[in-house]
CSV table of C-alpha atoms in Angstrom, one decimal:
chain,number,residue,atom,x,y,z
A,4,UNK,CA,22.8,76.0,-12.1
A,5,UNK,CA,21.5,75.5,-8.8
A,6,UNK,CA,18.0,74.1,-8.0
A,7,UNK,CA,15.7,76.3,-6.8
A,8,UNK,CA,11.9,75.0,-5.7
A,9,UNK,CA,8.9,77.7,-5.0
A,10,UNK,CA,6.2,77.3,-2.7
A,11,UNK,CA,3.2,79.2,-2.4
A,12,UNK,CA,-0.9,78.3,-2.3
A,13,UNK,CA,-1.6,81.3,-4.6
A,14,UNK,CA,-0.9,80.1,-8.3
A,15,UNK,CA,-0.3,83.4,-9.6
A,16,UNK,CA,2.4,84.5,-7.3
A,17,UNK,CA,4.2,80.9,-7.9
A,18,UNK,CA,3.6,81.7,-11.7
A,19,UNK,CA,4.9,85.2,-11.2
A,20,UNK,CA,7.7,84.2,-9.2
A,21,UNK,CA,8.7,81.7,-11.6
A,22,UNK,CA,8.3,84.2,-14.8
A,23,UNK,CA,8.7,87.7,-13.4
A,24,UNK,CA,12.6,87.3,-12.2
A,25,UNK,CA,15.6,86.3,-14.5
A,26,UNK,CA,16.6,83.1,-12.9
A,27,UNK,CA,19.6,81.8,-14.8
A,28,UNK,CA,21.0,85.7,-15.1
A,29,UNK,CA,20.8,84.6,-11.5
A,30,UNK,CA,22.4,81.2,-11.3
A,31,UNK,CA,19.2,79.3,-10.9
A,32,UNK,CA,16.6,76.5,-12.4
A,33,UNK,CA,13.4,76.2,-11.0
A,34,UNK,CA,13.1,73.0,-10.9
A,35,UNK,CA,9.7,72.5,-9.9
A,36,UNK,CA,6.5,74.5,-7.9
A,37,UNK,CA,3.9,73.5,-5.0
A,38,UNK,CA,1.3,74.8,-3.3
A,39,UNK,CA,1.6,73.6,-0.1
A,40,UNK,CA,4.9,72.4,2.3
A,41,UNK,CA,3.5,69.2,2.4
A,42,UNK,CA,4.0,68.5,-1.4
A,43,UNK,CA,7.5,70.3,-1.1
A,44,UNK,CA,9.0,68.4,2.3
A,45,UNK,CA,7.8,65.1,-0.2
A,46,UNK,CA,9.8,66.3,-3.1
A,47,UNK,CA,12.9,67.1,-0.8
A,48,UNK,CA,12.9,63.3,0.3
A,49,UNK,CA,13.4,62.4,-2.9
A,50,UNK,CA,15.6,64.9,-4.8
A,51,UNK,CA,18.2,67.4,-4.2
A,52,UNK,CA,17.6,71.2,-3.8
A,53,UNK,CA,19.8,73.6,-3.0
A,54,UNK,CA,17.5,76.6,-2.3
A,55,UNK,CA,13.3,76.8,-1.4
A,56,UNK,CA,11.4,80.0,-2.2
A,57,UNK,CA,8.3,79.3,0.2
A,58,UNK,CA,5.3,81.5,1.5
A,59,UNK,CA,4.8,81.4,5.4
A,60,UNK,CA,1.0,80.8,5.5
A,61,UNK,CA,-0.4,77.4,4.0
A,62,UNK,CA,-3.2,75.1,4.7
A,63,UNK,CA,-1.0,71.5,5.9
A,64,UNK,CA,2.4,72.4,6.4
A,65,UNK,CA,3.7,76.4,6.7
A,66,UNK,CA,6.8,78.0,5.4
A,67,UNK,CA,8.2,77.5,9.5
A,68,UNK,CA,7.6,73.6,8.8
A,69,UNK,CA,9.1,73.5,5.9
A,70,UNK,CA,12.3,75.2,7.2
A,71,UNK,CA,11.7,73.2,10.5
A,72,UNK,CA,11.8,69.9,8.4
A,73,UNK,CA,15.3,71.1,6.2
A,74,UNK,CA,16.7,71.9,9.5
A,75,UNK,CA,15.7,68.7,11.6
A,76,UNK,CA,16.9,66.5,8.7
A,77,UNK,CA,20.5,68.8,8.2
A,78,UNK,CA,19.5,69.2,4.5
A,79,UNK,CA,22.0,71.4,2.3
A,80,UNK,CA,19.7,73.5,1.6
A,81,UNK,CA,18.9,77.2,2.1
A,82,UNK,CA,15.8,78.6,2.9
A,83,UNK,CA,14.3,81.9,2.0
A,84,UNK,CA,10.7,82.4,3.3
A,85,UNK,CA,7.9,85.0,1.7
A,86,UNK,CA,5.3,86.6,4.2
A,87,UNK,CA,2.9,88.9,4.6
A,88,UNK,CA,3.1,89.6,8.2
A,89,UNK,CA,5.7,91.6,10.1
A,90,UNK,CA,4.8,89.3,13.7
A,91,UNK,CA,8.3,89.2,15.9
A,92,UNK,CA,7.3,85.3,16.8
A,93,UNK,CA,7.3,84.3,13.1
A,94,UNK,CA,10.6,85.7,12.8
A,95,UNK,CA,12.0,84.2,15.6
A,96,UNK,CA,10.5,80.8,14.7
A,97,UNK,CA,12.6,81.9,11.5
A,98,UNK,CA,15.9,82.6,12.9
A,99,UNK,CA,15.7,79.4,15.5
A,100,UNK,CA,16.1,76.6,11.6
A,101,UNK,CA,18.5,79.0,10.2
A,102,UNK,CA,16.2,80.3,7.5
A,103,UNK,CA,18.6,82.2,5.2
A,104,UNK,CA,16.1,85.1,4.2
A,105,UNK,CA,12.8,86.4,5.7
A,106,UNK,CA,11.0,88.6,2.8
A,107,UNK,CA,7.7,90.6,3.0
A,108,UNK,CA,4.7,90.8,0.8
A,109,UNK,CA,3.8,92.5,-1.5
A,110,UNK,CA,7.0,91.0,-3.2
A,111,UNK,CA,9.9,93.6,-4.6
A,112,UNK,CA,11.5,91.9,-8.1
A,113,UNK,CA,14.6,94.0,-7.4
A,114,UNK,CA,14.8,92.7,-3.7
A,115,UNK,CA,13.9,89.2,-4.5
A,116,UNK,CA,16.9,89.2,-7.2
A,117,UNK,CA,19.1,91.0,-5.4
A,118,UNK,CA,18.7,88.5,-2.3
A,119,UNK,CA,18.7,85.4,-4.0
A,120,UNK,CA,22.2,87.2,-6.2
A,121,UNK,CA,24.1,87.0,-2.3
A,122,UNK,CA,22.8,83.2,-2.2
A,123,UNK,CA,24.5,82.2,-5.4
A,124,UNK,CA,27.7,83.9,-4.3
A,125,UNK,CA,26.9,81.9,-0.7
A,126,UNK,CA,26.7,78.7,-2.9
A,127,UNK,CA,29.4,79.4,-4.7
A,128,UNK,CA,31.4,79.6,-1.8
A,129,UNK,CA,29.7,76.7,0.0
A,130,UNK,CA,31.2,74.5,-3.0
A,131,UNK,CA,34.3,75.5,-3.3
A,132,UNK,CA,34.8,74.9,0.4
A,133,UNK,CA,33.2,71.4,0.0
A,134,UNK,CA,35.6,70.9,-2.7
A,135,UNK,CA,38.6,71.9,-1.0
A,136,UNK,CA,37.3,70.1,2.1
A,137,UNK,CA,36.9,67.0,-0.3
A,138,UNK,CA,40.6,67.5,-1.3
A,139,UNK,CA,42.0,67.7,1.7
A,140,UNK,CA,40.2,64.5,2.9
A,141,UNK,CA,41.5,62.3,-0.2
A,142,UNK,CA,45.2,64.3,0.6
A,143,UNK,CA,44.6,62.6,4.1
A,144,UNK,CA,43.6,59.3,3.3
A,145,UNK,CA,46.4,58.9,1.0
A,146,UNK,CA,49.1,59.8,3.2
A,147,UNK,CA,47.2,59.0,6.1
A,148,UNK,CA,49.9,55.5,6.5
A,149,UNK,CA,53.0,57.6,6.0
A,150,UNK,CA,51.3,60.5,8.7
A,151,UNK,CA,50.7,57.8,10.9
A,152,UNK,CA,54.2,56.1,10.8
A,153,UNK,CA,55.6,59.6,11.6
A,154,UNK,CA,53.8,60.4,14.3
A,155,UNK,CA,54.1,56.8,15.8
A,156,UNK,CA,57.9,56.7,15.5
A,157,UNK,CA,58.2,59.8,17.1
A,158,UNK,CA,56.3,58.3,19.9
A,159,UNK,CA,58.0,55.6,19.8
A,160,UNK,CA,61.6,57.4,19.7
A,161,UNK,CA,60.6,59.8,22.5
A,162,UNK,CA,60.1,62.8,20.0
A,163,UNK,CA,58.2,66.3,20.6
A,164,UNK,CA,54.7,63.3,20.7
A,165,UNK,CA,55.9,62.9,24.0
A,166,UNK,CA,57.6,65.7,25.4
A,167,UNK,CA,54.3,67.4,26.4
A,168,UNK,CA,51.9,69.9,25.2
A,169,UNK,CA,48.6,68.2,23.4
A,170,UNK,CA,49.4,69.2,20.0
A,171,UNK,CA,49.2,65.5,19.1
A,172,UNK,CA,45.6,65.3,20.0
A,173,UNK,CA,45.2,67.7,17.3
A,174,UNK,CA,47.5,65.1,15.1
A,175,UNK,CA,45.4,62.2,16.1
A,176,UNK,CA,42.3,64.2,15.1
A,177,UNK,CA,43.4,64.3,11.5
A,178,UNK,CA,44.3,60.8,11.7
A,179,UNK,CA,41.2,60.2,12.2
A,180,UNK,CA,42.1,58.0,15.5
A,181,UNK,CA,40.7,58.2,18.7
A,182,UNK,CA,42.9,59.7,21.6
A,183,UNK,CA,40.2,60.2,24.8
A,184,UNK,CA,37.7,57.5,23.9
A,185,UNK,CA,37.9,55.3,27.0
A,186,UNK,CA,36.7,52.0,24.8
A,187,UNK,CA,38.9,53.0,21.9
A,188,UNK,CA,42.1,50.7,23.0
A,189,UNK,CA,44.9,50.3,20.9
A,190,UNK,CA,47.4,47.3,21.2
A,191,UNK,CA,52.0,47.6,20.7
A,192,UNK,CA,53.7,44.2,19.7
A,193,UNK,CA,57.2,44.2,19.1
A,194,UNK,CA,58.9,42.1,16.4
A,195,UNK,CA,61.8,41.0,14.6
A,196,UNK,CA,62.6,39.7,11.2
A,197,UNK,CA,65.3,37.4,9.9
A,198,UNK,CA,65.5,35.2,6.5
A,199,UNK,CA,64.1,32.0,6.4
A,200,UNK,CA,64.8,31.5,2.0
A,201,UNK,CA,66.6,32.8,-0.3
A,202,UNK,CA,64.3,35.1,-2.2
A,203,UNK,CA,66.5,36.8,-4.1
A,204,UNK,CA,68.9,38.7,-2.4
A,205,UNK,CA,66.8,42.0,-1.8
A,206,UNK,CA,68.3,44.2,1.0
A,207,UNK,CA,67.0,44.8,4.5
A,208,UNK,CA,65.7,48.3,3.1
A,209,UNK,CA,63.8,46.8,0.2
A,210,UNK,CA,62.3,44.4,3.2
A,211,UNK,CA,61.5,46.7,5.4
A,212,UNK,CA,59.6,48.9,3.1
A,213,UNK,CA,57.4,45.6,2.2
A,214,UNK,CA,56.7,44.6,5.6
A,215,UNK,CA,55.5,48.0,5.6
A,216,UNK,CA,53.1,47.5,2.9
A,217,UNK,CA,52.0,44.6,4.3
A,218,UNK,CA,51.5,45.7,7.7
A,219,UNK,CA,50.0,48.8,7.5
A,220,UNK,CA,46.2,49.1,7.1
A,221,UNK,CA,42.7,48.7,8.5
A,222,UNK,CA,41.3,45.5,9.4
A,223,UNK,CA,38.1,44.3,11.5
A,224,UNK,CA,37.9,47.9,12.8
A,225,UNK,CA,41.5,48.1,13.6
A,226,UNK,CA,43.7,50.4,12.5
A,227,UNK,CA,47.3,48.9,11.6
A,228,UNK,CA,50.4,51.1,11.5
A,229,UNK,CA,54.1,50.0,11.4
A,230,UNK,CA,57.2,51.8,12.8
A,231,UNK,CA,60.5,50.3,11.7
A,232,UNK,CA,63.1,50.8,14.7
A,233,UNK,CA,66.3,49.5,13.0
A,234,UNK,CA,67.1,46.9,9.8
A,235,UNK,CA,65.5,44.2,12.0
A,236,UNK,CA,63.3,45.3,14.6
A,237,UNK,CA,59.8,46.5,13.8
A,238,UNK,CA,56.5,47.5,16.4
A,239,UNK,CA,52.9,47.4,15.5
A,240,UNK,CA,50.2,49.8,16.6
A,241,UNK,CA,46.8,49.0,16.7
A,242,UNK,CA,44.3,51.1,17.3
A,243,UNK,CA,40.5,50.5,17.6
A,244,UNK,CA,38.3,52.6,15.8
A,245,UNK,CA,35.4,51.4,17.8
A,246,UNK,CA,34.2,50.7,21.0
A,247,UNK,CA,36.2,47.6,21.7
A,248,UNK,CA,36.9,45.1,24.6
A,249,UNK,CA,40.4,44.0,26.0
A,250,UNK,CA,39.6,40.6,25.1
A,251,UNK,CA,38.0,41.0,21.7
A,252,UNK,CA,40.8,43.7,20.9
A,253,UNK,CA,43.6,41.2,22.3
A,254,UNK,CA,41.8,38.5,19.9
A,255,UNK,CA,41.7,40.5,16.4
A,256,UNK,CA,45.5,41.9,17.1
A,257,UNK,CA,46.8,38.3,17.7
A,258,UNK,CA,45.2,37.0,14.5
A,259,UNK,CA,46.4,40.0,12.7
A,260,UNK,CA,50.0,39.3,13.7
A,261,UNK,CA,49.5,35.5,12.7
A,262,UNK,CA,48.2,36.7,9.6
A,263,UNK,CA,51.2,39.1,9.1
A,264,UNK,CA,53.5,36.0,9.8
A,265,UNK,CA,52.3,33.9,7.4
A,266,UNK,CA,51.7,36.5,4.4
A,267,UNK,CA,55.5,37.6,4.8
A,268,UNK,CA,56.8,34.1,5.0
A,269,UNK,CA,54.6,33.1,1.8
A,270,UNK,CA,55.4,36.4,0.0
A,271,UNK,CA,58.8,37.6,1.3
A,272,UNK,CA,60.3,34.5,2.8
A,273,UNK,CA,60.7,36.3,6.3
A,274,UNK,CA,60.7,34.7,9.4
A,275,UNK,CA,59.0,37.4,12.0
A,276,UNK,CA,59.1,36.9,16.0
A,277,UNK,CA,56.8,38.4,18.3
A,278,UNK,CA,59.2,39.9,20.6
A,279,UNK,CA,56.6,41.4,23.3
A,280,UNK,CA,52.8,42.5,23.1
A,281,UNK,CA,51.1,45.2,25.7
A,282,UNK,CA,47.6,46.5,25.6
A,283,UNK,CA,46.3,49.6,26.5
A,284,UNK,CA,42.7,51.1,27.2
A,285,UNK,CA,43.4,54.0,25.1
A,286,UNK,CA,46.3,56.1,22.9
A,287,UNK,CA,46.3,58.7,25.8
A,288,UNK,CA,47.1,56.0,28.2
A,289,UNK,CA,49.9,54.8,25.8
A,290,UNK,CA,51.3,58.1,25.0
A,291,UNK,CA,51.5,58.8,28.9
A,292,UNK,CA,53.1,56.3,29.4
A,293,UNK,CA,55.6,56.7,26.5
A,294,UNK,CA,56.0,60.1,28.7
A,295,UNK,CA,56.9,58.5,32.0
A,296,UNK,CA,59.6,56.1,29.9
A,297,UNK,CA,61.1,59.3,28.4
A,298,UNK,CA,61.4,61.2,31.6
A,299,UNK,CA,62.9,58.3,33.4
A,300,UNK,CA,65.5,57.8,30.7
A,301,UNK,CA,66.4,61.5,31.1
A,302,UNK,CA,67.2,61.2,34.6
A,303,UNK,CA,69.4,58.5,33.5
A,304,UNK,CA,70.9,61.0,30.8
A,305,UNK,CA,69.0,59.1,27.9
A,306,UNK,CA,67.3,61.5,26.6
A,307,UNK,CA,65.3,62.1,23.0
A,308,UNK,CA,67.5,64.3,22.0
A,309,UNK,CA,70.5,61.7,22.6
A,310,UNK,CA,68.6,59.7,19.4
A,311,UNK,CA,67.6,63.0,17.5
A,312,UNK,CA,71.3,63.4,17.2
A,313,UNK,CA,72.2,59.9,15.3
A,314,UNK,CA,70.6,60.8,11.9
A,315,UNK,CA,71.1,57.8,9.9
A,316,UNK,CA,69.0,55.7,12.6
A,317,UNK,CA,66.6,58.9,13.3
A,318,UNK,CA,65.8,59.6,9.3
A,319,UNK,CA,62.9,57.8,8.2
A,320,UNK,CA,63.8,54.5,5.9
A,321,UNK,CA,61.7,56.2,3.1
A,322,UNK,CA,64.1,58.9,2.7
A,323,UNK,CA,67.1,56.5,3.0
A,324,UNK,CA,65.3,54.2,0.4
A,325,UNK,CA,65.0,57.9,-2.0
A,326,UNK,CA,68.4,58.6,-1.0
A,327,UNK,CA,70.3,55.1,-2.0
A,328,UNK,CA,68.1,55.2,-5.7
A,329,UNK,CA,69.6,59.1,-6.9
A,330,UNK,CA,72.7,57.2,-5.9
A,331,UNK,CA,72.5,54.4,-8.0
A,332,UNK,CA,71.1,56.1,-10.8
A,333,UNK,CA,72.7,59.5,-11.0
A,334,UNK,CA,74.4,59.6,-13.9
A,335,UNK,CA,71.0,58.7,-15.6
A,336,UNK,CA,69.8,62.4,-13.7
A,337,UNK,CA,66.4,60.8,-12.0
A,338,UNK,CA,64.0,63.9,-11.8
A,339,UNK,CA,62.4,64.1,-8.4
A,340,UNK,CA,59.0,62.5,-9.6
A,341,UNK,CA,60.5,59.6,-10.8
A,342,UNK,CA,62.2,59.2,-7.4
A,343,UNK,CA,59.2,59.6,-5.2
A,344,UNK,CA,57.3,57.1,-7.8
A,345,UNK,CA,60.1,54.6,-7.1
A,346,UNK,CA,59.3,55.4,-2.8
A,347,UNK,CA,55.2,55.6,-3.4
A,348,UNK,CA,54.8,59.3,-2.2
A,349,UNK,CA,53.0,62.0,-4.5
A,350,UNK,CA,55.9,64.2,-5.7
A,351,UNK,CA,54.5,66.9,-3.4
A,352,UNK,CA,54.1,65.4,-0.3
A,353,UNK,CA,57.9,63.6,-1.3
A,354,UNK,CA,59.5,67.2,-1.7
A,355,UNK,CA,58.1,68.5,1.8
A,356,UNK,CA,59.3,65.4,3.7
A,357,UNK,CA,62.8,65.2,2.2
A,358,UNK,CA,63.0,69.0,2.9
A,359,UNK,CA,62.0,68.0,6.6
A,360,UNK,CA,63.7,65.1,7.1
A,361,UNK,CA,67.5,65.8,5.7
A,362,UNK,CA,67.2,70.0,5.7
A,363,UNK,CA,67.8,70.1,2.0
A,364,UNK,CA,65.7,70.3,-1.4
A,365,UNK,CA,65.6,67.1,-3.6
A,366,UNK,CA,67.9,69.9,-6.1
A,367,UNK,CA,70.4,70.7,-3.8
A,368,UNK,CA,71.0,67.2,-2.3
A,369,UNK,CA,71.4,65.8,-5.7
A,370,UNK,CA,73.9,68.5,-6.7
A,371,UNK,CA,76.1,67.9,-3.2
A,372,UNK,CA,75.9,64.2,-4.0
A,373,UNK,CA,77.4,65.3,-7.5
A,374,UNK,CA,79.8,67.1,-6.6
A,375,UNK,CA,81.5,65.0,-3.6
A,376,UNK,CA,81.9,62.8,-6.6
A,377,UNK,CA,83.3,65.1,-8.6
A,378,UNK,CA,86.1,65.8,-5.9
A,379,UNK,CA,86.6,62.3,-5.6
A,380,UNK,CA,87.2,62.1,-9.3
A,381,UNK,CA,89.7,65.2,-9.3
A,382,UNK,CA,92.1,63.2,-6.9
A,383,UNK,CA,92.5,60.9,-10.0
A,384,UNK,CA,94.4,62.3,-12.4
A,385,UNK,CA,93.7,59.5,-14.9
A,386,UNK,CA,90.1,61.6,-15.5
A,387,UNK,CA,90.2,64.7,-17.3
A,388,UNK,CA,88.4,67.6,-15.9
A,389,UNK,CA,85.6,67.4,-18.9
A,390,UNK,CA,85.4,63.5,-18.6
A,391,UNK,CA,84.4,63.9,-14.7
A,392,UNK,CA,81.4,66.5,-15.6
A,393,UNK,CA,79.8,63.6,-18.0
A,394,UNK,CA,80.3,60.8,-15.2
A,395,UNK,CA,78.3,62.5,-12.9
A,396,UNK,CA,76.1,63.1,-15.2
A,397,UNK,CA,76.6,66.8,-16.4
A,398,UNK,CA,76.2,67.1,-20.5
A,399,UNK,CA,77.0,71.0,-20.4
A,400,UNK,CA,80.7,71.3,-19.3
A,401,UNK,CA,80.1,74.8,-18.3
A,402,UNK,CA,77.4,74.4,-16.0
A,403,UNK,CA,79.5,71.8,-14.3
A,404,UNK,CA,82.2,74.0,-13.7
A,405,UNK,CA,79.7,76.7,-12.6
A,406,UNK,CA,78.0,74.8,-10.2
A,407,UNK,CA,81.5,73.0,-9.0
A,408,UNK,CA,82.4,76.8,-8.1
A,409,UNK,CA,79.3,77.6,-6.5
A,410,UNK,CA,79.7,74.4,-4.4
A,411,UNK,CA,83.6,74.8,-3.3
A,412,UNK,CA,84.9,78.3,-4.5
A,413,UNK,CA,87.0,77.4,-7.1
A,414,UNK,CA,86.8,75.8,-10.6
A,415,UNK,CA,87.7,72.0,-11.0
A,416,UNK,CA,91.2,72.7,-12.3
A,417,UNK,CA,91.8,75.3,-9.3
A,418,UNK,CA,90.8,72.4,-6.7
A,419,UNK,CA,92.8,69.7,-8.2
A,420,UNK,CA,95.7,71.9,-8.3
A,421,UNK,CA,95.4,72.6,-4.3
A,422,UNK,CA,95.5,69.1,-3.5
C-alpha cells in the first residue's frame, strides 16, 4: 500500500475524502489527515509519504506551500492539489513544484479515483525503476574492480581507451571516477615482484591474482586499481575521488604502496620494487597522454594492435587462471559456476567475459579442450576408443563419439585409422 496523507481545513470534505473513495481497491492507506499545510509539512519531516491529497486555500501554509516545501526539499512524493478556483496563476504556481494533479471543487469520486488509479500505476513504475536502478548499482559495485582493471589495462596496453573517441568518459562515469575534475588527480607507479621465502610453491598466476586482492580497493579517498602487465610486472592507479592536492595525493599514494609492500611480504612472502611513480592533475590528462605514447609508437610501427595480436600476454590473467583450473580438473567435468567461484566472478558476469575475452562459450571451450585430448589419446594405441571417452571425462560413450564427430568429421575409430 502506498501512503497517502489528506489536507483540507473543512473536516467534512477530509472525512469524506477519507470515507467516500475505495482507497485500497486503489492501492492506498491513508495514513493520516490535517487541516492545515503547516501540520502536514511537520508530519513530512518526520515520516514517509508517497502521495498528499491537499486543498489549495488554508489559513498558515496553502496547498502551493505545501507542494513548494516537497519540491524544495526533493521529497519522493507526489502531489495532487484540490481547489475551488479555475485562476491561471495558481496553476502555474502549480506546474513550476511539479504538482502531479490539479483538481477542481466541487470534488468528482469517479475523477478523484480515476486520477489517483494513474498514480499507483506511476508508483508502481517509479519502484520498479528504483529497484532495477538499485540492482544495477550493487551489479556495479561488485564488479566495479574487475571493470576497472579492464578498462585500465587497455589504457595501459594502448587499446580502443586510447585510440580516440570519448566513449571512456562514458566508462569512467559508471566507474564512478572522475575524468574532467581538474582537482581529481590520480597517481601510476610501476612495480615488480620477485620471491623473498618460500611460501609454498604457489605459481606466479596464483600470486598475481593475490596482489590483486590486495591492491585493489578504496582507501583515504583514493581509489586503488591494479593492472598486471606480465608474471612479474604490475602498475597501480590511483585515482582521487575528491578534491585533492599534488602533495597530499603524492603523500596517501606513497604510504599506500608502503603499505602494499609490507602486507605482501607478511602475507605472500613477495618482495615488490617500485619501479617508477608519475602524477597527474587529472585521468584526462593521463589518458592523453597515454594517447600521445600510442601515436608515437605507431610512427615507430608499434602499434596496439601489434600487442592485440599476442593473446596469451593480451587475455586477462582471470581467464588464464579459469582456463588452467577446467584443465586440471576436467575429467572431474567442473560446471561453469564452480569455475567462476574458484576465479571470484558471479557466474554471469564470468560467462560474458570468457565469451569476450577467448571468442568462445565456457561449453564449447571445454568440449575443444576435450577433444584435443582425445586426439592425443587416439595416437596411442595402448587406449581403446571407449577407455579415451571416460578419461576425458565422458560417461556416455555415444555422446562422445557424437560430439568427437561434430568436432572433426569423423568418428574416433575413423580418425585413428587416417593417421
Amino acid at each position: 500500500m502506498y501512503r497517502l496523507i489528506i489536507v483540507d481545513d473543512e473536516e467534512e470534505i477530509r472525512e469524506g475524502l477519507r470515507d467516500l473513495i475505495d482507497w485500497p481497491d486503489l492501492g492506498f492507506e491513508v495514513v493520516s489527515m490535517f487541516r492545515d499545510g503547516k501540520d502536514a509539512i511537520r508530519y513530512l519531516q518526520e515520516h514517509e509519504v508517497d502521495v498528499v491529497l491537499t486543498d489549495i486555500k488554508m489559513t498558515y501554509a496553502s496547498g502551493i506551500d505545501l507542494a513548494e516545501y516537497v519540491y524544495s526539499q526533493k521529497l519522493p512524493v507526489k502531489v495532487v492539489i484540490l481547489s475551488g478556483f479555475r485562476e491561471f496563476q495558481l496553476a502555474r504556481e502549480a506546474i513550476r513544484y511539479n504538482v502531479s494533479h490539479y483538481l477542481l471543487k466541487p470534488t468528482d469520486i469517479e475523477e478523484v479515483s480515476e486520477v489517483f488509479r494513474k498514480i499507483s500505476e506511476e508508483l508502481d513504475q517509479d519502484k520498479l525503476y528504483r529497484e532495477q536502478e538499485q540492482r544495477e548499482r550493487q551489479h556495479v559495485k561488485m564488479l566495479r574492480p574487475l571493470l576497472m582493471e579492464q578498462f585500465f589495462s587497455q589504457l595501459l596496453r594502448g587499446g580502443d581507451t586510447v585510440r580516440g573517441g570519448d566513449d571512456w568518459k562514458k566508462q569512467l562515469h559508471l566507474l564512478g571516477l572522475p575524468a574532467d575534475a581538474p582537482a581529481n588527480r590520480c597517481c601510476l607507479f610501476g612495480a615488480e615482484w620477485s620471491e623473498a621465502s618460500e611460501t609454498g610453491g604457489k605459481s606466479s598466476q596464483d600470486r598475481c591474482q593475490a596482489i590483486s586482492v590486495t591492491v585493489t580497493k578504496e582507501r583515504e579517498q583514493i581509489q586503488y586499481s591494479c593492472i598486471h602487465l606480465d608474471d612479474r610486472r604490475f602498475t597501480i592507479i590511483g585515482n582521487a575521488l575528491t578534491d585533492m592536492t599534488e602533495e597530499l595525493l603524492q603523500k596517501r599514494s606513497e604510504q599506500y604502496f608502503l603499505y602494499i609492500q609490507g602486507a605482501l611480504s607478511s602475507l605472500l612472502g613477495l618482495s615488490v620494487k617500485l619501479e617508477h611513480a608519475e602524477l597527474y592533475p587529472s585521468l584526462s590528462e593521463l589518458i592523453e597522454r597515454k594517447r600521445r605514447d600510442a601515436a608515437v609508437a605507431q610512427t615507430s610501427g608499434v602499434t596496439g594492435e601489434t600487442v592485440a595480436d599476442e593473446p596469451q600476454e593480451d587475455e586477462r590473467m582471470i581467464i588464464r587462471q579459469a582456463k588452467r583450473y577446467f584443465e586440471e580438473h576436467f575429467k572431474a567435468d567442473p560446471s561453469m559456476t564452480e569455475v567462476a567461484g574458484y576465479v571470484g566472478l558471479n557466474p554471469v558476469y564470468f560467462s560474458r567475459l570468457f565469451k569476450q575475452e577467448t571468442g568462445q562459450t565456457y561449453s564449447d571451450y571445454c568440449i575443444d579442450i576435450r577433444m584435443k585430448r582425445a586426439m592425443q589419446y587416439l595416437k596411442d594405441p595402448k587406449y581403446k576408443v571407449y577407455e579415451i571417452g571416460f578419461l576425458i571425462g565422458y560417461k556416455n560413450t555415444k555422446y562422445f563419439h557424437k560430439l568427437f564427430k561434430r568436432h572433426t568429421g569423423h568418428t574416433p575409430s575413423e580418425y585413428r585409422d587416417r593417421l
